[in-house]
Amino acid sequence: MASATRGWQDVTTGPTGAPNGTTYGQAPDLDTVRRVTGAVRQNIERVIAGKPDVVNAALVVLLAEGHLLIEDVPGVGKTQLSKALARSIDSTVRRIQFTPDLLPSDVTGVSVFNQDTREFEFRPGGVFANIVVGDEINRASPKTQSALLEAMEERQVTVDNATYTLEKPFMVIATQNPIEMEGTYALPEAQRDRFMARVSVGYPVESAEIAMLEGHTAHNPLDDLEPVTDAGEIRKVIDIVGHVHVSPAVQRYAVALTTATRQSNDLHLGASPRATLHLVRAAKAVAATQGRDYVLPDDIHGITSPVLAHRLLPNVEATMSGRTTASILAGIVESVPVPSASR
């Protein structure tokens, strides 16, 4: 089996070969992708130090037109990461603090009667922005959580039989605490499936935590963060990523991985076709950030866990035996043959 590179890892060297013995020319616009992502990455790392994989994951999801779920215990920088990404892009940003008393209309908007015009006027909710930061999304009720379903999938909001299109780029960055904590509501399967990837920030290493004490106690670095790109340039980069080549062999590999999850005896719920689409889109973004205009099997292999794990549900037998979703998925990935370069 071919070894897999880290899916979110940034590679500064150029491509070293292409599938099927074909050499794809590096598109000039890929320089724009790397320039923009490099500037945003450097900006975010002024706030979030020692977490390059998490930062790269956020950038990949942004370029793949997906949504990111950041799940971890309180106080490790989930909201800081979300804000740092939002402030690095000169675009509209809205923050929604999810609480038990939050209403769906607070998210989508509401029609209000205007006494002067004698007509109803639509007042947009928090979801009307290029980047929506949903803080502690699983502290709101399932009814309020579902207000995001249409916006995340169709990039539009329907209120009172009127449909409003959301401007591109549109990305939801949601944070949530582990479901075992008090006062939380588990995200429904349909909601989790709309997030392209789920990542955990984790505790920092000792040196990074000491550096945080030196740089964050007297001043919040978020206050000095300035945009390094804008919504128009992000739209251009997203279009470039969309033209990255995916060979039939790589497509079959992505489908084989998701199909294997549906056939697993350890899973009650496997990956959806939407998950397959997200897997390929994310792999295209990974390839573009690494300076390639084609996707390698390793690009798919390296991102299966953050893209697929949160969508899977283990069955009762697997849960009782102590097997985690991550370990089940790891076994499935290892069992699926990786296409060779000659295919």
PDB file of N, CA and C in Angstrom, residues 165-264:
ATOM      1  N   THR A 165     -30.606  34.570  -1.709  1.00  0.00           N
ATOM      2  CA  THR A 165     -29.342  33.915  -2.016  1.00  0.00           C
ATOM      3  C   THR A 165     -28.218  34.501  -1.175  1.00  0.00           C
ATOM      4  N   LEU A 166     -27.358  33.622  -0.668  1.00  0.00           N
ATOM      5  CA  LEU A 166     -26.220  34.049   0.135  1.00  0.00           C
ATOM      6  C   LEU A 166     -25.020  34.315  -0.778  1.00  0.00           C
ATOM      7  N   GLU A 167     -24.300  35.354  -0.482  1.00  0.00           N
ATOM      8  CA  GLU A 167     -23.176  35.765  -1.320  1.00  0.00           C
ATOM      9  C   GLU A 167     -21.988  34.825  -1.140  1.00  0.00           C
ATOM     10  N   LYS A 168     -21.290  34.549  -2.234  1.00  0.00           N
ATOM     11  CA  LYS A 168     -20.079  33.739  -2.188  1.00  0.00           C
ATOM     12  C   LYS A 168     -18.868  34.634  -1.947  1.00  0.00           C
ATOM     13  N   PRO A 169     -17.838  34.117  -1.241  1.00  0.00           N
ATOM     14  CA  PRO A 169     -17.788  32.812  -0.580  1.00  0.00           C
ATOM     15  C   PRO A 169     -18.671  32.785   0.653  1.00  0.00           C
ATOM     16  N   PHE A 170     -19.150  31.592   0.987  1.00  0.00           N
ATOM     17  CA  PHE A 170     -19.960  31.422   2.181  1.00  0.00           C
ATOM     18  C   PHE A 170     -19.426  30.227   2.944  1.00  0.00           C
ATOM     19  N   MET A 171     -19.038  30.455   4.181  1.00  0.00           N
ATOM     20  CA  MET A 171     -18.455  29.393   5.002  1.00  0.00           C
ATOM     21  C   MET A 171     -18.950  29.519   6.433  1.00  0.00           C
ATOM     22  N   VAL A 172     -19.383  28.398   6.977  1.00  0.00           N
ATOM     23  CA  VAL A 172     -19.761  28.325   8.388  1.00  0.00           C
ATOM     24  C   VAL A 172     -18.621  27.652   9.146  1.00  0.00           C
ATOM     25  N   ILE A 173     -18.109  28.351  10.146  1.00  0.00           N
ATOM     26  CA  ILE A 173     -17.100  27.774  11.032  1.00  0.00           C
ATOM     27  C   ILE A 173     -17.755  27.634  12.398  1.00  0.00           C
ATOM     28  N   ALA A 174     -18.081  26.419  12.772  1.00  0.00           N
ATOM     29  CA  ALA A 174     -18.796  26.184  14.025  1.00  0.00           C
ATOM     30  C   ALA A 174     -17.887  25.508  15.031  1.00  0.00           C
ATOM     31  N   THR A 175     -18.023  25.918  16.279  1.00  0.00           N
ATOM     32  CA  THR A 175     -17.303  25.255  17.358  1.00  0.00           C
ATOM     33  C   THR A 175     -18.310  24.517  18.221  1.00  0.00           C
ATOM     34  N   GLN A 176     -17.845  23.433  18.814  1.00  0.00           N
ATOM     35  CA  GLN A 176     -18.719  22.721  19.738  1.00  0.00           C
ATOM     36  C   GLN A 176     -17.878  22.016  20.784  1.00  0.00           C
ATOM     37  N   ASN A 177     -18.465  21.872  21.970  1.00  0.00           N
ATOM     38  CA  ASN A 177     -17.834  21.130  23.044  1.00  0.00           C
ATOM     39  C   ASN A 177     -18.206  19.659  22.919  1.00  0.00           C
ATOM     40  N   PRO A 178     -17.368  18.779  23.467  1.00  0.00           N
ATOM     41  CA  PRO A 178     -17.722  17.348  23.433  1.00  0.00           C
ATOM     42  C   PRO A 178     -19.110  17.116  24.012  1.00  0.00           C
ATOM     43  N   ILE A 179     -19.834  16.209  23.421  1.00  0.00           N
ATOM     44  CA  ILE A 179     -21.237  16.026  23.759  1.00  0.00           C
ATOM     45  C   ILE A 179     -21.418  15.531  25.187  1.00  0.00           C
ATOM     46  N   GLU A 180     -20.342  14.982  25.798  1.00  0.00           N
ATOM     47  CA  GLU A 180     -20.469  14.502  27.172  1.00  0.00           C
ATOM     48  C   GLU A 180     -20.629  15.647  28.157  1.00  0.00           C
ATOM     49  N   MET A 181     -20.325  16.876  27.746  1.00  0.00           N
ATOM     50  CA  MET A 181     -20.399  18.003  28.664  1.00  0.00           C
ATOM     51  C   MET A 181     -21.845  18.433  28.887  1.00  0.00           C
ATOM     52  N   GLU A 182     -22.087  19.089  30.020  1.00  0.00           N
ATOM     53  CA  GLU A 182     -23.442  19.473  30.388  1.00  0.00           C
ATOM     54  C   GLU A 182     -23.967  20.591  29.491  1.00  0.00           C
ATOM     55  N   GLY A 183     -25.288  20.564  29.272  1.00  0.00           N
ATOM     56  CA  GLY A 183     -25.930  21.643  28.525  1.00  0.00           C
ATOM     57  C   GLY A 183     -25.702  21.611  27.040  1.00  0.00           C
ATOM     58  N   THR A 184     -25.459  20.437  26.476  1.00  0.00           N
ATOM     59  CA  THR A 184     -25.227  20.338  25.039  1.00  0.00           C
ATOM     60  C   THR A 184     -26.257  19.426  24.397  1.00  0.00           C
ATOM     61  N   TYR A 185     -26.526  19.689  23.100  1.00  0.00           N
ATOM     62  CA  TYR A 185     -27.445  18.877  22.301  1.00  0.00           C
ATOM     63  C   TYR A 185     -26.664  18.307  21.120  1.00  0.00           C
ATOM     64  N   ALA A 186     -26.710  17.021  20.953  1.00  0.00           N
ATOM     65  CA  ALA A 186     -25.971  16.402  19.855  1.00  0.00           C
ATOM     66  C   ALA A 186     -26.472  16.919  18.514  1.00  0.00           C
ATOM     67  N   LEU A 187     -25.537  17.219  17.611  1.00  0.00           N
ATOM     68  CA  LEU A 187     -25.925  17.651  16.269  1.00  0.00           C
ATOM     69  C   LEU A 187     -26.579  16.487  15.539  1.00  0.00           C
ATOM     70  N   PRO A 188     -27.711  16.713  14.868  1.00  0.00           N
ATOM     71  CA  PRO A 188     -28.337  15.641  14.087  1.00  0.00           C
ATOM     72  C   PRO A 188     -27.409  15.176  12.964  1.00  0.00           C
ATOM     73  N   GLU A 189     -27.638  13.944  12.504  1.00  0.00           N
ATOM     74  CA  GLU A 189     -26.801  13.390  11.439  1.00  0.00           C
ATOM     75  C   GLU A 189     -26.812  14.274  10.198  1.00  0.00           C
ATOM     76  N   ALA A 190     -27.971  14.829   9.846  1.00  0.00           N
ATOM     77  CA  ALA A 190     -28.062  15.686   8.662  1.00  0.00           C
ATOM     78  C   ALA A 190     -27.229  16.957   8.819  1.00  0.00           C
ATOM     79  N   GLN A 191     -27.124  17.449  10.054  1.00  0.00           N
ATOM     80  CA  GLN A 191     -26.324  18.645  10.310  1.00  0.00           C
ATOM     81  C   GLN A 191     -24.837  18.326  10.214  1.00  0.00           C
ATOM     82  N   ARG A 192     -24.408  17.227  10.824  1.00  0.00           N
ATOM     83  CA  ARG A 192     -22.991  16.851  10.780  1.00  0.00           C
ATOM     84  C   ARG A 192     -22.540  16.580   9.351  1.00  0.00           C
ATOM     85  N   ASP A 193     -23.445  15.992   8.562  1.00  0.00           N
ATOM     86  CA  ASP A 193     -23.079  15.629   7.200  1.00  0.00           C
ATOM     87  C   ASP A 193     -22.827  16.848   6.324  1.00  0.00           C
ATOM     88  N   ARG A 194     -23.317  18.005   6.722  1.00  0.00           N
ATOM     89  CA  ARG A 194     -23.107  19.216   5.946  1.00  0.00           C
ATOM     90  C   ARG A 194     -21.765  19.876   6.244  1.00  0.00           C
ATOM     91  N   PHE A 195     -21.099  19.462   7.288  1.00  0.00           N
ATOM     92  CA  PHE A 195     -19.756  19.955   7.572  1.00  0.00           C
ATOM     93  C   PHE A 195     -18.756  19.127   6.780  1.00  0.00           C
ATOM     94  N   MET A 196     -17.947  19.793   5.984  1.00  0.00           N
ATOM     95  CA  MET A 196     -16.965  19.078   5.177  1.00  0.00           C
ATOM     96  C   MET A 196     -15.945  18.352   6.037  1.00  0.00           C
ATOM     97  N   ALA A 197     -15.516  18.971   7.129  1.00  0.00           N
ATOM     98  CA  ALA A 197     -14.487  18.362   7.966  1.00  0.00           C
ATOM     99  C   ALA A 197     -14.713  18.731   9.419  1.00  0.00           C
ATOM    100  N   ARG A 198     -14.235  17.852  10.282  1.00  0.00           N
ATOM    101  CA  ARG A 198     -14.227  18.123  11.715  1.00  0.00           C
ATOM    102  C   ARG A 198     -12.793  17.974  12.218  1.00  0.00           C
ATOM    103  N   VAL A 199     -12.334  18.969  12.954  1.00  0.00           N
ATOM    104  CA  VAL A 199     -10.977  18.935  13.491  1.00  0.00           C
ATOM    105  C   VAL A 199     -11.017  19.253  14.976  1.00  0.00           C
ATOM    106  N   SER A 200      -9.954  18.903  15.665  1.00  0.00           N
ATOM    107  CA  SER A 200      -9.777  19.238  17.068  1.00  0.00           C
ATOM    108  C   SER A 200      -8.489  20.044  17.216  1.00  0.00           C
ATOM    109  N   VAL A 201      -8.550  21.095  17.999  1.00  0.00           N
ATOM    110  CA  VAL A 201      -7.364  21.932  18.199  1.00  0.00           C
ATOM    111  C   VAL A 201      -6.367  21.228  19.106  1.00  0.00           C
ATOM    112  N   GLY A 202      -6.845  20.668  20.195  1.00  0.00           N
ATOM    113  CA  GLY A 202      -5.961  19.978  21.118  1.00  0.00           C
ATOM    114  C   GLY A 202      -5.182  20.937  22.006  1.00  0.00           C
ATOM    115  N   TYR A 203      -4.577  20.384  23.051  1.00  0.00           N
ATOM    116  CA  TYR A 203      -3.771  21.201  23.951  1.00  0.00           C
ATOM    117  C   TYR A 203      -2.442  21.558  23.280  1.00  0.00           C
ATOM    118  N   PRO A 204      -1.919  22.748  23.538  1.00  0.00           N
ATOM    119  CA  PRO A 204      -0.644  23.133  22.924  1.00  0.00           C
ATOM    120  C   PRO A 204       0.524  22.431  23.596  1.00  0.00           C
ATOM    121  N   VAL A 205       1.633  22.357  22.870  1.00  0.00           N
ATOM    122  CA  VAL A 205       2.862  21.844  23.478  1.00  0.00           C
ATOM    123  C   VAL A 205       3.374  22.890  24.466  1.00  0.00           C
ATOM    124  N   GLU A 206       4.295  22.476  25.328  1.00  0.00           N
ATOM    125  CA  GLU A 206       4.751  23.361  26.405  1.00  0.00           C
ATOM    126  C   GLU A 206       5.322  24.673  25.885  1.00  0.00           C
ATOM    127  N   SER A 207       6.155  24.603  24.846  1.00  0.00           N
ATOM    128  CA  SER A 207       6.778  25.818  24.331  1.00  0.00           C
ATOM    129  C   SER A 207       5.744  26.783  23.763  1.00  0.00           C
ATOM    130  N   ALA A 208       4.725  26.235  23.077  1.00  0.00           N
ATOM    131  CA  ALA A 208       3.684  27.093  22.506  1.00  0.00           C
ATOM    132  C   ALA A 208       2.833  27.724  23.596  1.00  0.00           C
ATOM    133  N   GLU A 209       2.589  26.984  24.676  1.00  0.00           N
ATOM    134  CA  GLU A 209       1.781  27.538  25.762  1.00  0.00           C
ATOM    135  C   GLU A 209       2.542  28.636  26.510  1.00  0.00           C
ATOM    136  N   ILE A 210       3.859  28.444  26.657  1.00  0.00           N
ATOM    137  CA  ILE A 210       4.676  29.494  27.279  1.00  0.00           C
ATOM    138  C   ILE A 210       4.695  30.741  26.410  1.00  0.00           C
ATOM    139  N   ALA A 211       4.831  30.543  25.092  1.00  0.00           N
ATOM    140  CA  ALA A 211       4.807  31.685  24.174  1.00  0.00           C
ATOM    141  C   ALA A 211       3.463  32.397  24.229  1.00  0.00           C
ATOM    142  N   MET A 212       2.387  31.631  24.421  1.00  0.00           N
ATOM    143  CA  MET A 212       1.065  32.234  24.537  1.00  0.00           C
ATOM    144  C   MET A 212       0.987  33.118  25.779  1.00  0.00           C
ATOM    145  N   LEU A 213       1.572  32.653  26.878  1.00  0.00           N
ATOM    146  CA  LEU A 213       1.570  33.453  28.096  1.00  0.00           C
ATOM    147  C   LEU A 213       2.320  34.769  27.906  1.00  0.00           C
ATOM    148  N   GLU A 214       3.396  34.710  27.139  1.00  0.00           N
ATOM    149  CA  GLU A 214       4.195  35.911  26.918  1.00  0.00           C
ATOM    150  C   GLU A 214       3.510  36.893  25.979  1.00  0.00           C
ATOM    151  N   GLY A 215       2.769  36.368  24.996  1.00  0.00           N
ATOM    152  CA  GLY A 215       2.203  37.247  23.979  1.00  0.00           C
ATOM    153  C   GLY A 215       0.741  37.600  24.145  1.00  0.00           C
ATOM    154  N   HIS A 216       0.006  36.854  25.010  1.00  0.00           N
ATOM    155  CA  HIS A 216      -1.438  37.051  25.105  1.00  0.00           C
ATOM    156  C   HIS A 216      -1.904  37.659  26.424  1.00  0.00           C
ATOM    157  N   THR A 217      -1.054  37.660  27.436  1.00  0.00           N
ATOM    158  CA  THR A 217      -1.523  38.123  28.740  1.00  0.00           C
ATOM    159  C   THR A 217      -1.704  39.639  28.790  1.00  0.00           C
ATOM    160  N   ALA A 218      -0.816  40.367  28.134  1.00  0.00           N
ATOM    161  CA  ALA A 218      -0.908  41.825  28.168  1.00  0.00           C
ATOM    162  C   ALA A 218      -1.704  42.393  27.009  1.00  0.00           C
ATOM    163  N   HIS A 219      -1.817  41.616  25.933  1.00  0.00           N
ATOM    164  CA  HIS A 219      -2.475  42.142  24.728  1.00  0.00           C
ATOM    165  C   HIS A 219      -3.019  40.992  23.916  1.00  0.00           C
ATOM    166  N   ASN A 220      -4.209  41.162  23.350  1.00  0.00           N
ATOM    167  CA  ASN A 220      -4.824  40.145  22.498  1.00  0.00           C
ATOM    168  C   ASN A 220      -4.366  40.352  21.068  1.00  0.00           C
ATOM    169  N   PRO A 221      -3.622  39.398  20.492  1.00  0.00           N
ATOM    170  CA  PRO A 221      -3.117  39.575  19.119  1.00  0.00           C
ATOM    171  C   PRO A 221      -4.223  39.695  18.083  1.00  0.00           C
ATOM    172  N   LEU A 222      -5.429  39.250  18.406  1.00  0.00           N
ATOM    173  CA  LEU A 222      -6.545  39.404  17.473  1.00  0.00           C
ATOM    174  C   LEU A 222      -6.841  40.875  17.186  1.00  0.00           C
ATOM    175  N   ASP A 223      -6.555  41.728  18.164  1.00  0.00           N
ATOM    176  CA  ASP A 223      -6.856  43.150  18.001  1.00  0.00           C
ATOM    177  C   ASP A 223      -6.012  43.793  16.902  1.00  0.00           C
ATOM    178  N   ASP A 224      -4.833  43.223  16.644  1.00  0.00           N
ATOM    179  CA  ASP A 224      -3.924  43.796  15.641  1.00  0.00           C
ATOM    180  C   ASP A 224      -4.019  43.096  14.289  1.00  0.00           C
ATOM    181  N   LEU A 225      -4.875  42.097  14.191  1.00  0.00           N
ATOM    182  CA  LEU A 225      -4.945  41.313  12.963  1.00  0.00           C
ATOM    183  C   LEU A 225      -5.650  42.117  11.869  1.00  0.00           C
ATOM    184  N   GLU A 226      -4.992  42.259  10.725  1.00  0.00           N
ATOM    185  CA  GLU A 226      -5.538  42.983   9.585  1.00  0.00           C
ATOM    186  C   GLU A 226      -5.789  42.014   8.436  1.00  0.00           C
ATOM    187  N   PRO A 227      -6.779  42.293   7.563  1.00  0.00           N
ATOM    188  CA  PRO A 227      -7.029  41.422   6.409  1.00  0.00           C
ATOM    189  C   PRO A 227      -5.842  41.371   5.465  1.00  0.00           C
ATOM    190  N   VAL A 228      -5.557  40.184   4.933  1.00  0.00           N
ATOM    191  CA  VAL A 228      -4.470  40.018   3.971  1.00  0.00           C
ATOM    192  C   VAL A 228      -4.998  39.655   2.587  1.00  0.00           C
ATOM    193  N   THR A 229      -6.314  39.471   2.472  1.00  0.00           N
ATOM    194  CA  THR A 229      -6.956  39.208   1.184  1.00  0.00           C
ATOM    195  C   THR A 229      -8.406  39.645   1.309  1.00  0.00           C
ATOM    196  N   ASP A 230      -9.166  39.504   0.230  1.00  0.00           N
ATOM    197  CA  ASP A 230     -10.566  39.911   0.267  1.00  0.00           C
ATOM    198  C   ASP A 230     -11.447  38.843  -0.360  1.00  0.00           C
ATOM    199  N   ALA A 231     -12.753  39.056  -0.298  1.00  0.00           N
ATOM    200  CA  ALA A 231     -13.712  38.062  -0.779  1.00  0.00           C
ATOM    201  C   ALA A 231     -13.549  37.815  -2.274  1.00  0.00           C
ATOM    202  N   GLY A 232     -13.255  38.861  -3.040  1.00  0.00           N
ATOM    203  CA  GLY A 232     -13.087  38.696  -4.481  1.00  0.00           C
ATOM    204  C   GLY A 232     -11.927  37.782  -4.818  1.00  0.00           C
ATOM    205  N   GLU A 233     -10.813  37.940  -4.116  1.00  0.00           N
ATOM    206  CA  GLU A 233      -9.652  37.090  -4.380  1.00  0.00           C
ATOM    207  C   GLU A 233      -9.911  35.663  -3.922  1.00  0.00           C
ATOM    208  N   ILE A 234     -10.646  35.496  -2.837  1.00  0.00           N
ATOM    209  CA  ILE A 234     -10.988  34.146  -2.387  1.00  0.00           C
ATOM    210  C   ILE A 234     -11.867  33.460  -3.420  1.00  0.00           C
ATOM    211  N   ARG A 235     -12.803  34.203  -4.015  1.00  0.00           N
ATOM    212  CA  ARG A 235     -13.645  33.621  -5.073  1.00  0.00           C
ATOM    213  C   ARG A 235     -12.790  33.175  -6.255  1.00  0.00           C
ATOM    214  N   LYS A 236     -11.781  33.947  -6.593  1.00  0.00           N
ATOM    215  CA  LYS A 236     -10.887  33.589  -7.694  1.00  0.00           C
ATOM    216  C   LYS A 236     -10.118  32.313  -7.372  1.00  0.00           C
ATOM    217  N   VAL A 237      -9.624  32.223  -6.148  1.00  0.00           N
ATOM    218  CA  VAL A 237      -8.857  31.042  -5.748  1.00  0.00           C
ATOM    219  C   VAL A 237      -9.752  29.802  -5.727  1.00  0.00           C
ATOM    220  N   ILE A 238     -10.980  29.960  -5.249  1.00  0.00           N
ATOM    221  CA  ILE A 238     -11.921  28.833  -5.237  1.00  0.00           C
ATOM    222  C   ILE A 238     -12.172  28.333  -6.659  1.00  0.00           C
ATOM    223  N   ASP A 239     -12.272  29.249  -7.606  1.00  0.00           N
ATOM    224  CA  ASP A 239     -12.477  28.857  -9.004  1.00  0.00           C
ATOM    225  C   ASP A 239     -11.268  28.094  -9.542  1.00  0.00           C
ATOM    226  N   ILE A 240     -10.070  28.510  -9.165  1.00  0.00           N
ATOM    227  CA  ILE A 240      -8.858  27.807  -9.589  1.00  0.00           C
ATOM    228  C   ILE A 240      -8.849  26.390  -9.036  1.00  0.00           C
ATOM    229  N   VAL A 241      -9.181  26.241  -7.762  1.00  0.00           N
ATOM    230  CA  VAL A 241      -9.209  24.923  -7.132  1.00  0.00           C
ATOM    231  C   VAL A 241     -10.219  24.019  -7.823  1.00  0.00           C
ATOM    232  N   GLY A 242     -11.321  24.582  -8.270  1.00  0.00           N
ATOM    233  CA  GLY A 242     -12.342  23.782  -8.946  1.00  0.00           C
ATOM    234  C   GLY A 242     -11.879  23.154 -10.233  1.00  0.00           C
ATOM    235  N   HIS A 243     -10.810  23.704 -10.856  1.00  0.00           N
ATOM    236  CA  HIS A 243     -10.301  23.181 -12.120  1.00  0.00           C
ATOM    237  C   HIS A 243      -9.149  22.189 -11.941  1.00  0.00           C
ATOM    238  N   VAL A 244      -8.832  21.820 -10.696  1.00  0.00           N
ATOM    239  CA  VAL A 244      -7.795  20.814 -10.458  1.00  0.00           C
ATOM    240  C   VAL A 244      -8.281  19.466 -10.991  1.00  0.00           C
ATOM    241  N   HIS A 245      -7.392  18.759 -11.673  1.00  0.00           N
ATOM    242  CA  HIS A 245      -7.747  17.500 -12.347  1.00  0.00           C
ATOM    243  C   HIS A 245      -7.850  16.346 -11.353  1.00  0.00           C
ATOM    244  N   VAL A 246      -8.904  15.540 -11.500  1.00  0.00           N
ATOM    245  CA  VAL A 246      -9.079  14.313 -10.724  1.00  0.00           C
ATOM    246  C   VAL A 246      -9.229  13.158 -11.706  1.00  0.00           C
ATOM    247  N   SER A 247      -8.280  12.247 -11.709  1.00  0.00           N
ATOM    248  CA  SER A 247      -8.299  11.139 -12.656  1.00  0.00           C
ATOM    249  C   SER A 247      -9.397  10.143 -12.305  1.00  0.00           C
ATOM    250  N   PRO A 248      -9.835   9.333 -13.267  1.00  0.00           N
ATOM    251  CA  PRO A 248     -10.848   8.305 -12.981  1.00  0.00           C
ATOM    252  C   PRO A 248     -10.409   7.345 -11.880  1.00  0.00           C
ATOM    253  N   ALA A 249      -9.109   7.009 -11.829  1.00  0.00           N
ATOM    254  CA  ALA A 249      -8.618   6.085 -10.799  1.00  0.00           C
ATOM    255  C   ALA A 249      -8.780   6.681  -9.404  1.00  0.00           C
ATOM    256  N   VAL A 250      -8.499   7.963  -9.274  1.00  0.00           N
ATOM    257  CA  VAL A 250      -8.641   8.624  -7.984  1.00  0.00           C
ATOM    258  C   VAL A 250     -10.117   8.746  -7.613  1.00  0.00           C
ATOM    259  N   GLN A 251     -10.962   8.996  -8.591  1.00  0.00           N
ATOM    260  CA  GLN A 251     -12.397   9.050  -8.331  1.00  0.00           C
ATOM    261  C   GLN A 251     -12.901   7.697  -7.824  1.00  0.00           C
ATOM    262  N   ARG A 252     -12.449   6.636  -8.467  1.00  0.00           N
ATOM    263  CA  ARG A 252     -12.868   5.290  -8.042  1.00  0.00           C
ATOM    264  C   ARG A 252     -12.370   4.990  -6.625  1.00  0.00           C
ATOM    265  N   TYR A 253     -11.176   5.476  -6.296  1.00  0.00           N
ATOM    266  CA  TYR A 253     -10.627   5.261  -4.958  1.00  0.00           C
ATOM    267  C   TYR A 253     -11.479   5.962  -3.903  1.00  0.00           C
ATOM    268  N   ALA A 254     -11.892   7.192  -4.188  1.00  0.00           N
ATOM    269  CA  ALA A 254     -12.749   7.928  -3.242  1.00  0.00           C
ATOM    270  C   ALA A 254     -14.077   7.201  -3.048  1.00  0.00           C
ATOM    271  N   VAL A 255     -14.658   6.726  -4.136  1.00  0.00           N
ATOM    272  CA  VAL A 255     -15.934   6.001  -4.040  1.00  0.00           C
ATOM    273  C   VAL A 255     -15.750   4.685  -3.292  1.00  0.00           C
ATOM    274  N   ALA A 256     -14.619   4.014  -3.523  1.00  0.00           N
ATOM    275  CA  ALA A 256     -14.362   2.748  -2.828  1.00  0.00           C
ATOM    276  C   ALA A 256     -14.264   2.950  -1.317  1.00  0.00           C
ATOM    277  N   LEU A 257     -13.674   4.048  -0.895  1.00  0.00           N
ATOM    278  CA  LEU A 257     -13.547   4.323   0.534  1.00  0.00           C
ATOM    279  C   LEU A 257     -14.919   4.532   1.182  1.00  0.00           C
ATOM    280  N   THR A 258     -15.741   5.365   0.576  1.00  0.00           N
ATOM    281  CA  THR A 258     -17.056   5.634   1.172  1.00  0.00           C
ATOM    282  C   THR A 258     -17.964   4.406   1.077  1.00  0.00           C
ATOM    283  N   THR A 259     -17.844   3.653  -0.006  1.00  0.00           N
ATOM    284  CA  THR A 259     -18.638   2.425  -0.135  1.00  0.00           C
ATOM    285  C   THR A 259     -18.261   1.422   0.946  1.00  0.00           C
ATOM    286  N   ALA A 260     -16.978   1.350   1.264  1.00  0.00           N
ATOM    287  CA  ALA A 260     -16.514   0.414   2.290  1.00  0.00           C
ATOM    288  C   ALA A 260     -17.100   0.757   3.657  1.00  0.00           C
ATOM    289  N   THR A 261     -17.316   2.038   3.936  1.00  0.00           N
ATOM    290  CA  THR A 261     -17.919   2.414   5.219  1.00  0.00           C
ATOM    291  C   THR A 261     -19.375   1.966   5.286  1.00  0.00           C
ATOM    292  N   ARG A 262     -20.054   1.976   4.133  1.00  0.00           N
ATOM    293  CA  ARG A 262     -21.459   1.560   4.116  1.00  0.00           C
ATOM    294  C   ARG A 262     -21.600   0.056   4.272  1.00  0.00           C
ATOM    295  N   GLN A 263     -20.560  -0.684   3.911  1.00  0.00           N
ATOM    296  CA  GLN A 263     -20.607  -2.143   3.976  1.00  0.00           C
ATOM    297  C   GLN A 263     -19.965  -2.701   5.239  1.00  0.00           C
ATOM    298  N   SER A 264     -19.433  -1.829   6.072  1.00  0.00           N
ATOM    299  CA  SER A 264     -18.735  -2.283   7.281  1.00  0.00           C
ATOM    300  C   SER A 264     -19.713  -2.884   8.279  1.00  0.00           C
TER     301      SER A 264
END
